[in-house]
Amino acid sequence: MTTSLTLPSACDFHLHVRQGEMMQMVTPKIVEGGVSVAYIMPNTVPPIKNTEQALEYKSQLEALAPQVTFYMTLYLSPELTVEEIRKAAAAGVAGVKSYPRGVTTNSDSGIESYEIYYPIFQAMEEVGMVLNLHGEIPSDPTNDICVMNAEERFLPQLEKIHKAFPKLKIVLEHATTKAAVDTVKRCGDTVGCSITVHHLQLIVDDWAGQPHHFCKPVAKYPHDRDALRDVVSSGHPRFFLGTDSAPHPCHTKETSKANAGVFTTPMVLPYLAKIFEEFGALDKLENFACHFGRQFYGLGPREGFVDQGVTLVKEDNVIVPEKYPVSATNESAGVVVPFLTGKNVGWKITKNFF
Amino acid sequence: MTTSLTLPSACDFHLHVRQGEMMQMVTPKIVEGGVSVAYIMPNTVPPIKNTEQALEYKSQLEALAPQVTFYMTLYLSPELTVEEIRKAAAAGVAGVKSYPRGVTTNSDSGIESYEIYYPIFQAMEEVGMVLNLHGEIPSDPTNDICVMNAEERFLPQLEKIHKAFPKLKIVLEHATTKAAVDTVKRCGDTVGCSITVHHLQLIVDDWAGQPHHFCKPVAKYPHDRDALRDVVSSGHPRFFLGTDSAPHPCHTKETSKANAGVFTTPMVLPYLAKIFEEFGALDKLENFACHFGRQFYGLGPREGFVDQGVTLVKEDNVIVPEKYPVSATNESAGVVVPFLTGKNVGWKITKNFF
């Protein structure tokens, strides 16, 4: 039995750290999870739509977590121009994130059309920026589209964009279905796929009436979770960690209409060790969490960064904190309840990378 | 456009009224919804397992709502005997309810086996008692069984029992899937199916993060909801109202692990008028809510009961109350949030049946 693991620091290729008090609480916790690379989502308020905003946000985050290398993204919207893409790439912005709602502006009968963005994609392909896709189409009961099949129904769009831009790097974010895994595998080497911590653990039953497990895309059938576990266990190099960790105050979760998101940031590697151990793939954890994402993105280490490695040790009673106060001084900001709150994860970081 | 409806009082063939303070609050509200016949579930604490308990419970309910005719059920468990069935039938107990957990005691690899109950079913068939099935098998990820397919996976059990006891009246309770509708249609005239108010309205998206819409079985795909609406619109006589209205205090819904259940009792007919109108089947409402269930069960009116009919009128701003206090005197008992809380249902009972 493996009782200790030493690996490089992890790379989280899909992360929400918010703004204001929440950002101040969450950002320093990135390193606590054994993570040194954070690929930051642009869905702030307002969204990050240009290079200046991205760089300003990045400098805020760097001030809060100097040990972390941050990669920034822009929010795909009709305002984005080819010129802005070139400018962003030159400034080191790594990707452009597409959300369902951002593309429904020009949708036809509920089917999304990305074609208005083809000039943008062309420019991204040229400058080597990555397209990050939230792969769901909006629910539409008249076409039998709901949260359970929204991802599967999106997949033809992924294949279409990939066919039109075979050299454009595309990441299908937070895959939750066997259909998504199969589609990404079928695509060429420029298509990757991020997988969250929680989707390796949860099925639909777990979020039925349980708001802290409710996220988008929702966790699906057991056979879907098995497909995620299987592709990770196979060591497929285009499937890598992107936690989609998304903190929400508890009072916006335990309510009549919960916000979507699961908070995993402070314990990313302990969670992964627990889950990978349970499905018998501890030996695949390092590539999944530390190497494959970086390889796909083609990212080297930050200049001057020395990774001292992370050591995880198997222990009894490694209890996940029940909650994290958003603010040390402002109680009304509430608390964030982490994934597997109050549960024993059985693995602890005894030496961190910095 | 229909702006007024007059119909007999409705029959609710699946109802939870609980015990204690909750029972005292809920039971008098049955008539407020335009309902005069209530078929009462036995999953109290402890469950109703014999004739004495059923009659005692019935007398409590009659004292709280003398205008309502109550039909009682027993909880199917290995303790139930053939003698008790005969005794219960002679005392007017109408049915026996089977819950998934009650049958897993003698399950084999997660597949339920009802065969240990065949002597009970035989006796029920002889005395004319109805078997009420909660048609779900327990979730079992190793066999890809989860809340989304638990009903469909149960259906072979329904067909098996029906084949073994073709004269036994069986009701598949609170159907939620096209598969269930198709199976019941395929069965003989002794197999009926109750449909709730909320399953005619909700899909999986509606309970994703929304605890007041979370119930078991969970609402499914849009095409499943369409199948329920279609069979009701077709006027099929073996599909009838059973609300499965299940009150829970709000603090047990808006929490980390919500209780399952939707509370519809106080406004059953207004809700139905709204929903049937929306899917264009107002002309089918009376048979669905007032006649088909009674016909299936073979129940005549209670002696001496004169149904004065219910009149519903279409109005603007018929707002569902936000909440119902469980107790007028004990604030700590909490409140129950009803279905479509705070929303306009557009229909109001202007004259009730009593």
XYZ file of C-alpha atoms in Angstrom, chain B:
354
model
C -60.870 31.076 -23.689
C -62.135 29.205 -20.647
C -62.332 31.575 -17.687
C -64.344 29.439 -15.302
C -64.516 25.741 -14.495
C -66.992 23.853 -12.355
C -66.197 20.260 -11.483
C -66.731 17.811 -8.643
C -64.332 17.843 -5.744
C -61.041 16.153 -6.538
C -59.596 12.854 -5.333
C -55.959 12.755 -4.263
C -54.803 9.160 -4.463
C -51.379 9.719 -2.894
C -51.007 12.010 0.071
C -48.657 12.550 3.015
C -50.137 14.399 5.974
C -47.538 13.424 8.593
C -48.198 13.526 12.345
C -48.324 15.938 15.255
C -48.194 19.659 14.548
C -47.526 19.109 10.841
C -50.590 16.867 10.533
C -52.688 19.434 12.322
C -51.592 22.128 9.896
C -51.765 20.092 6.701
C -54.904 17.997 7.108
C -57.413 20.878 7.189
C -55.743 22.265 4.053
C -56.832 19.249 1.989
C -60.249 20.787 1.385
C -58.719 24.180 0.526
C -57.280 22.555 -2.582
C -60.727 21.344 -3.643
C -60.019 17.755 -2.569
C -62.587 15.552 -0.795
C -60.940 12.120 -1.090
C -57.486 11.518 0.376
C -55.565 8.292 0.022
C -53.087 8.392 2.895
C -49.542 7.084 2.830
C -48.370 4.924 5.746
C -44.767 6.163 6.077
C -45.281 7.754 9.443
C -42.913 7.272 12.402
C -43.364 4.430 13.206
C -44.929 3.257 9.929
C -48.555 2.143 9.799
C -48.166 -1.620 9.754
C -51.482 -2.950 11.024
C -55.191 -2.326 11.007
C -55.333 -0.770 14.470
C -52.690 1.791 13.631
C -54.450 2.618 10.359
C -57.817 3.099 12.043
C -56.326 5.182 14.832
C -54.554 7.392 12.294
C -57.749 7.654 10.254
C -59.772 8.819 13.247
C -57.186 11.533 13.946
C -57.422 12.746 10.361
C -61.230 12.657 10.287
C -61.321 14.799 13.397
C -59.142 17.385 11.621
C -60.989 17.309 8.277
C -64.515 15.908 8.636
C -65.418 16.858 5.051
C -62.744 14.516 3.664
C -63.110 10.799 2.978
C -59.871 9.119 4.020
C -58.586 5.868 2.609
C -55.827 4.226 4.560
C -52.882 2.045 3.599
C -50.478 -0.323 5.319
C -46.717 -0.287 4.945
C -45.460 -3.425 3.201
C -42.890 -5.205 5.346
C -41.979 -8.777 6.205
C -44.094 -8.480 9.363
C -47.299 -8.205 7.345
C -49.376 -11.411 7.409
C -52.169 -12.815 5.310
C -54.398 -12.662 8.386
C -53.654 -8.967 8.807
C -54.547 -8.358 5.162
C -57.957 -9.986 5.654
C -58.517 -8.040 8.845
C -57.454 -4.768 7.233
C -59.659 -5.283 4.213
C -62.646 -6.050 6.439
C -61.948 -2.805 8.323
C -61.898 -0.794 5.097
C -58.155 -0.317 4.683
C -57.780 0.228 0.970
C -54.224 -0.618 0.045
C -50.697 -1.667 0.848
C -47.786 0.566 -0.004
C -44.421 -0.788 -1.019
C -41.338 1.373 -0.597
C -37.991 0.448 -2.125
C -36.239 0.116 1.199
C -38.902 -2.223 2.484
C -38.099 -4.769 -0.176
C -34.326 -4.479 -0.276
C -34.169 -6.643 2.851
C -34.545 -9.587 0.535
C -32.808 -8.234 -2.512
C -30.300 -10.027 -4.661
C -27.482 -8.010 -6.201
C -29.499 -4.849 -5.870
C -32.443 -6.244 -7.835
C -35.525 -6.275 -5.719
C -37.413 -9.454 -5.265
C -41.058 -9.263 -4.399
C -41.519 -13.016 -4.309
C -41.451 -13.256 -0.545
C -44.590 -11.118 -0.626
C -46.520 -13.320 -3.052
C -48.708 -14.836 -0.305
C -49.605 -11.290 0.754
C -50.351 -10.264 -2.837
C -52.468 -13.402 -3.257
C -54.538 -12.448 -0.223
C -54.807 -8.838 -1.429
C -56.035 -10.018 -4.802
C -58.685 -12.143 -3.101
C -59.959 -9.371 -0.831
C -59.632 -6.602 -3.384
C -56.897 -4.523 -1.762
C -54.713 -2.343 -3.969
C -50.928 -2.614 -4.165
C -49.308 0.843 -4.300
C -45.780 0.718 -5.637
C -43.103 3.301 -5.136
C -41.497 2.290 -8.397
C -37.792 2.865 -7.934
C -34.945 0.555 -7.178
C -32.175 1.733 -4.873
C -29.306 3.603 -6.465
C -26.328 1.351 -7.123
C -23.440 2.984 -8.984
C -21.795 -0.364 -9.732
C -24.837 -1.218 -11.827
C -25.222 2.318 -13.221
C -28.404 2.849 -11.228
C -29.044 6.384 -10.033
C -31.990 8.675 -9.383
C -32.372 9.350 -13.101
C -32.987 5.734 -14.137
C -34.198 4.156 -10.872
C -37.813 4.215 -12.052
C -37.177 2.821 -15.512
C -35.077 0.028 -14.004
C -37.955 -0.829 -11.666
C -40.552 -1.368 -14.377
C -39.784 -5.040 -15.065
C -40.771 -5.680 -11.435
C -44.159 -4.093 -12.041
C -44.732 -6.269 -15.087
C -43.621 -9.368 -13.231
C -46.022 -8.813 -10.325
C -48.820 -7.980 -12.751
C -48.199 -11.187 -14.664
C -48.160 -13.245 -11.475
C -51.327 -11.557 -10.132
C -53.317 -10.341 -13.110
C -56.386 -9.584 -10.989
C -54.481 -7.686 -8.304
C -55.015 -3.968 -8.655
C -51.625 -2.283 -8.770
C -50.865 1.433 -8.897
C -47.493 2.623 -10.067
C -47.194 5.730 -7.935
C -45.973 9.158 -9.046
C -44.751 8.156 -12.504
C -42.052 10.420 -13.888
C -40.865 8.800 -17.121
C -42.001 7.968 -20.620
C -40.889 4.416 -19.887
C -43.319 4.217 -16.961
C -46.197 5.609 -19.002
C -45.522 3.137 -21.803
C -45.295 0.206 -19.401
C -48.531 1.037 -17.591
C -50.350 1.492 -20.897
C -49.088 -1.924 -22.004
C -50.390 -3.585 -18.819
C -53.938 -4.782 -18.336
C -56.819 -2.883 -16.785
C -55.769 -3.773 -13.266
C -52.676 -1.574 -13.482
C -53.110 2.154 -12.879
C -50.753 5.039 -12.449
C -50.832 8.126 -10.290
C -49.306 11.375 -11.490
C -48.448 14.305 -9.257
C -49.118 17.979 -9.828
C -45.451 18.879 -9.802
C -44.271 16.193 -12.214
C -46.621 17.654 -14.814
C -44.669 20.898 -14.442
C -41.037 20.200 -13.552
C -37.972 18.792 -15.303
C -34.541 17.959 -13.937
C -33.355 21.553 -14.383
C -35.982 22.725 -11.936
C -34.579 20.775 -9.009
C -30.915 21.390 -9.847
C -29.963 23.509 -6.853
C -33.645 24.169 -6.038
C -34.602 22.154 -2.963
C -38.293 23.063 -3.014
C -38.556 21.202 -6.329
C -36.571 18.223 -5.111
C -38.647 15.100 -4.574
C -38.403 11.373 -5.130
C -38.732 10.202 -7.787
C -36.927 13.225 -9.182
C -38.381 15.041 -12.175
C -36.684 13.803 -15.338
C -36.115 14.884 -18.947
C -38.403 17.191 -20.921
C -39.493 14.212 -23.060
C -40.544 12.415 -19.878
C -42.643 15.363 -18.761
C -44.117 15.450 -22.254
C -45.085 11.775 -21.939
C -46.946 12.512 -18.697
C -48.701 15.471 -20.282
C -49.513 13.462 -23.391
C -51.091 10.553 -21.571
C -53.148 12.923 -19.464
C -54.143 14.894 -22.568
C -55.215 11.670 -24.240
C -57.713 11.063 -21.432
C -56.339 7.632 -20.606
C -58.538 6.371 -17.739
C -55.814 4.527 -15.849
C -53.759 7.673 -15.246
C -55.063 9.818 -12.414
C -54.171 12.317 -9.717
C -52.030 11.381 -6.737
C -50.231 14.485 -5.566
C -47.570 12.906 -3.341
C -47.784 16.268 -1.588
C -45.160 16.026 1.129
C -44.675 18.917 3.559
C -41.242 19.530 5.041
C -40.195 22.468 7.228
C -38.192 24.974 5.194
C -35.106 24.519 7.361
C -34.991 20.866 6.280
C -35.152 21.907 2.602
C -32.823 24.910 2.426
C -29.890 23.063 3.939
C -26.924 20.919 2.950
C -29.029 17.772 2.468
C -32.636 18.532 1.667
C -35.617 16.351 2.423
C -37.430 15.139 -0.676
C -40.958 16.352 -1.262
C -43.095 19.079 -2.830
C -46.029 20.586 -0.932
C -49.097 21.116 -3.131
C -52.043 20.285 -0.857
C -53.522 23.751 -0.204
C -53.919 24.599 -3.908
C -54.237 21.317 -5.773
C -56.981 22.345 -8.191
C -55.653 25.862 -8.899
C -52.224 24.409 -9.675
C -53.769 21.797 -11.959
C -55.909 24.380 -13.746
C -52.821 26.481 -14.426
C -50.743 23.555 -15.669
C -53.473 21.846 -17.721
C -54.292 25.177 -19.316
C -50.658 25.659 -20.257
C -50.442 22.353 -22.049
C -53.856 22.753 -23.585
C -55.799 20.052 -21.751
C -58.176 21.917 -19.445
C -60.980 19.714 -20.768
C -59.194 16.633 -19.372
C -58.741 18.034 -15.878
C -62.027 16.784 -14.438
C -61.570 13.153 -15.393
C -57.939 13.150 -14.286
C -58.556 14.794 -10.925
C -62.070 13.674 -10.038
C -63.172 10.469 -11.775
C -60.438 8.189 -13.151
C -58.814 7.407 -9.798
C -62.103 6.664 -8.118
C -63.126 4.462 -11.051
C -59.863 2.542 -10.961
C -60.187 1.959 -7.220
C -63.890 1.151 -7.578
C -64.864 3.607 -4.886
C -68.284 5.171 -4.639
C -69.101 8.362 -2.755
C -69.121 8.211 1.021
C -72.582 7.614 2.439
C -74.339 10.867 3.082
C -71.717 12.944 1.283
C -73.153 15.572 -1.040
C -70.608 17.034 -3.389
C -71.561 20.613 -4.088
C -68.871 20.979 -6.725
C -65.881 23.255 -7.007
C -65.791 26.395 -9.118
C -62.472 27.731 -10.325
C -62.185 31.163 -11.901
C -59.333 32.520 -13.970
C -57.953 35.647 -12.346
C -54.864 37.792 -12.458
C -52.584 37.727 -9.474
C -53.634 34.575 -7.684
C -50.419 34.470 -5.707
C -49.338 31.299 -3.927
C -48.567 32.068 -0.266
C -44.839 32.252 0.414
C -45.038 29.884 3.355
C -47.306 28.159 5.844
C -46.322 28.198 9.533
C -46.348 24.607 10.824
C -47.746 25.774 14.153
C -49.644 28.897 15.154
C -48.076 28.835 18.600
C -44.693 27.115 18.210
C -42.494 29.215 15.968
C -39.601 26.744 16.201
C -41.666 24.236 14.209
C -40.828 26.357 11.171
C -42.684 27.008 7.950
C -43.519 24.958 4.872
C -42.798 26.542 1.496
C -45.455 25.493 -1.030
C -44.993 24.652 -4.697
C -44.635 27.750 -6.870
C -44.238 29.896 -3.768
C -45.006 33.539 -4.399
C -45.941 32.865 -8.037
C -49.188 33.682 -9.795
C -51.168 30.543 -10.652
C -53.921 32.456 -12.413
C -56.767 30.296 -11.077
C -58.716 30.577 -7.842
C -61.367 28.437 -6.151
C -64.343 30.735 -5.740
C -66.784 28.074 -4.497
C -65.692 24.922 -2.733
C -67.438 21.559 -2.500
C -68.633 21.678 1.114
